[in-house]
mmCIF file of C-alpha atoms in Angstrom:
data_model
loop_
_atom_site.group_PDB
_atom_site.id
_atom_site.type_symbol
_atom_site.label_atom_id
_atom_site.label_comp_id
_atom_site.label_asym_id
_atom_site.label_seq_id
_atom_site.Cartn_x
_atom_site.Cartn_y
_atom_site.Cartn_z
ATOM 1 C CA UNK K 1 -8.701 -14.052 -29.186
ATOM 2 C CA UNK K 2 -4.723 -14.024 -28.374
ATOM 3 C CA UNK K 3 -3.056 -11.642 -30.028
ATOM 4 C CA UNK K 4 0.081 -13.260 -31.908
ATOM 5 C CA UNK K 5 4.084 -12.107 -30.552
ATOM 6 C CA UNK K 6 4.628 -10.244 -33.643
ATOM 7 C CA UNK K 7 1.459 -8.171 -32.979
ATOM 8 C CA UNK K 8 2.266 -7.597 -29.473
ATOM 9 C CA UNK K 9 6.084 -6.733 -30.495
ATOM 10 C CA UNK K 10 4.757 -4.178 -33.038
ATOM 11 C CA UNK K 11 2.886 -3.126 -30.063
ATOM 12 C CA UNK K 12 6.250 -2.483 -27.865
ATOM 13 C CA UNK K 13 7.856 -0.956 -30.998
ATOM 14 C CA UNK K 14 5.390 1.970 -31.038
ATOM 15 C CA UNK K 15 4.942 2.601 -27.190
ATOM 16 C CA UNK K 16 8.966 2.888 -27.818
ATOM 17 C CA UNK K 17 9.044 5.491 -30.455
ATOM 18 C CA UNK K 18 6.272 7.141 -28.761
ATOM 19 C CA UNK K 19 7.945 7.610 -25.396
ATOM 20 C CA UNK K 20 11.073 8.552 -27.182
ATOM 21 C CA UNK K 21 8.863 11.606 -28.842
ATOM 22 C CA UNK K 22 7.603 12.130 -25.699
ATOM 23 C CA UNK K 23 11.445 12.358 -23.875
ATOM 24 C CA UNK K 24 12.197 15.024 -26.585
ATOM 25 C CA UNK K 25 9.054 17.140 -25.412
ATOM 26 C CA UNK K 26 10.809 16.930 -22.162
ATOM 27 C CA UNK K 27 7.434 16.036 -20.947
ATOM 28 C CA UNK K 28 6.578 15.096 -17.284
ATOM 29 C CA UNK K 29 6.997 11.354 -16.479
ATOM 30 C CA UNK K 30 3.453 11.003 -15.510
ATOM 31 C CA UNK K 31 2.888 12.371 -18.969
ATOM 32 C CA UNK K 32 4.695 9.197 -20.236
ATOM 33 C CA UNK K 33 2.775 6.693 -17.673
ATOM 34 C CA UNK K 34 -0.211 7.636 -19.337
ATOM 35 C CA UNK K 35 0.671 7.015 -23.015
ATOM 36 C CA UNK K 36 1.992 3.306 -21.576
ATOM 37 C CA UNK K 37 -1.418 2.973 -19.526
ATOM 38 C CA UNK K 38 -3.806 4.012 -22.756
ATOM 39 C CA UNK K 39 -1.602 1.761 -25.042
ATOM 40 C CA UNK K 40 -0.210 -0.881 -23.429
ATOM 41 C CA UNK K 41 -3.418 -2.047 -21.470
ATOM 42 C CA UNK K 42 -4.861 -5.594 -22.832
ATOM 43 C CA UNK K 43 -7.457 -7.523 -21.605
ATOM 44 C CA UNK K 44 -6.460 -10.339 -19.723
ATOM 45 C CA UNK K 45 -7.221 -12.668 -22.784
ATOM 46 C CA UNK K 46 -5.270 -11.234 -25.168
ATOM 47 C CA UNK K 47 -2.076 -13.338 -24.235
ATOM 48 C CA UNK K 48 -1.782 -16.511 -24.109
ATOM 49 C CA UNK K 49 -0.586 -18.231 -20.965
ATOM 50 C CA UNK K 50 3.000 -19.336 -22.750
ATOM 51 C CA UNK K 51 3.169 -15.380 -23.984
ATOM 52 C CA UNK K 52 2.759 -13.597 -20.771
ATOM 53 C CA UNK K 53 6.217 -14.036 -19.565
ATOM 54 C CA UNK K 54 7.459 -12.702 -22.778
ATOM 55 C CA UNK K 55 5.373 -9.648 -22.310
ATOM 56 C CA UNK K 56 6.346 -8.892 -19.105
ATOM 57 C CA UNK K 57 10.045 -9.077 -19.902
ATOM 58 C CA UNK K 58 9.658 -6.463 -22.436
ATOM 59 C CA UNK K 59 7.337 -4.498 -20.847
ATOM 60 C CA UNK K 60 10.128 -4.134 -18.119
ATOM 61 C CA UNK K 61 12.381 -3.510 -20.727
ATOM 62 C CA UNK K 62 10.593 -0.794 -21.964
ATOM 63 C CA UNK K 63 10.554 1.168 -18.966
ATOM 64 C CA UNK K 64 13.908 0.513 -18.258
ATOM 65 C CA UNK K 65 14.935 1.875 -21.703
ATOM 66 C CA UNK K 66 12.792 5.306 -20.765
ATOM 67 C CA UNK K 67 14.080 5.663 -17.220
ATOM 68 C CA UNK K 68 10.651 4.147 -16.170
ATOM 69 C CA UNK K 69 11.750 2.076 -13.009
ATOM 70 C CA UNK K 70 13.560 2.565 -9.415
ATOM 71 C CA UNK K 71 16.332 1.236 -10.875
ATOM 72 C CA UNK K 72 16.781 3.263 -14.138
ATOM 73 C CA UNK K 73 15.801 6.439 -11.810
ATOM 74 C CA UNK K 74 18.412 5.082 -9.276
ATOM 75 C CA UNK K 75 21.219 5.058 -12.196
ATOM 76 C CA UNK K 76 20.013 8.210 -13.357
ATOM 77 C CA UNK K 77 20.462 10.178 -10.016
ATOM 78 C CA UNK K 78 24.124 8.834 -10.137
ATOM 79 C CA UNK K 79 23.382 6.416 -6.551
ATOM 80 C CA UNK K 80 24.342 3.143 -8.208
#
């Protein structure tokens, strides 16, 4: 059964507040990594082909919002 886009952006919307609680723990990034794998996972038929796109784009916006990917970490350690 596919899950709907409003499911799947509630979805986003609490993997964001919960890495933003976890940023405020100052916790270590693999600490974060693991809250994304354990909530973010979906079987493979959860999305429907015209979805996964979509989900990709904000998964990658997601990390980049949390300092989750080379190029967030790249802006972060001032080399871009």
């Amino acid at each position: 059964m596919f899950r709907t886009r409003r499911q799947l952006q509630r979805q986003f919307e609490d993997m964001d507040a919960q890495l933003s609680i976890l940023e405020e723990r100052q916790v270590h990034e693999e600490v974060k990594w693991m809250a994304i794998e354990d909530r973010m996972h979906l079987p493979s038929g959860a999305l429907a082909d015209t979805d996964r796109l979509w989900w990709w784009e904000q998964m990658y916006s997601l990390m980049e919002r949390h300092a989750l990917t080379e190029l967030s970490q790249l802006r972060k350690s001032g080399l871009l």
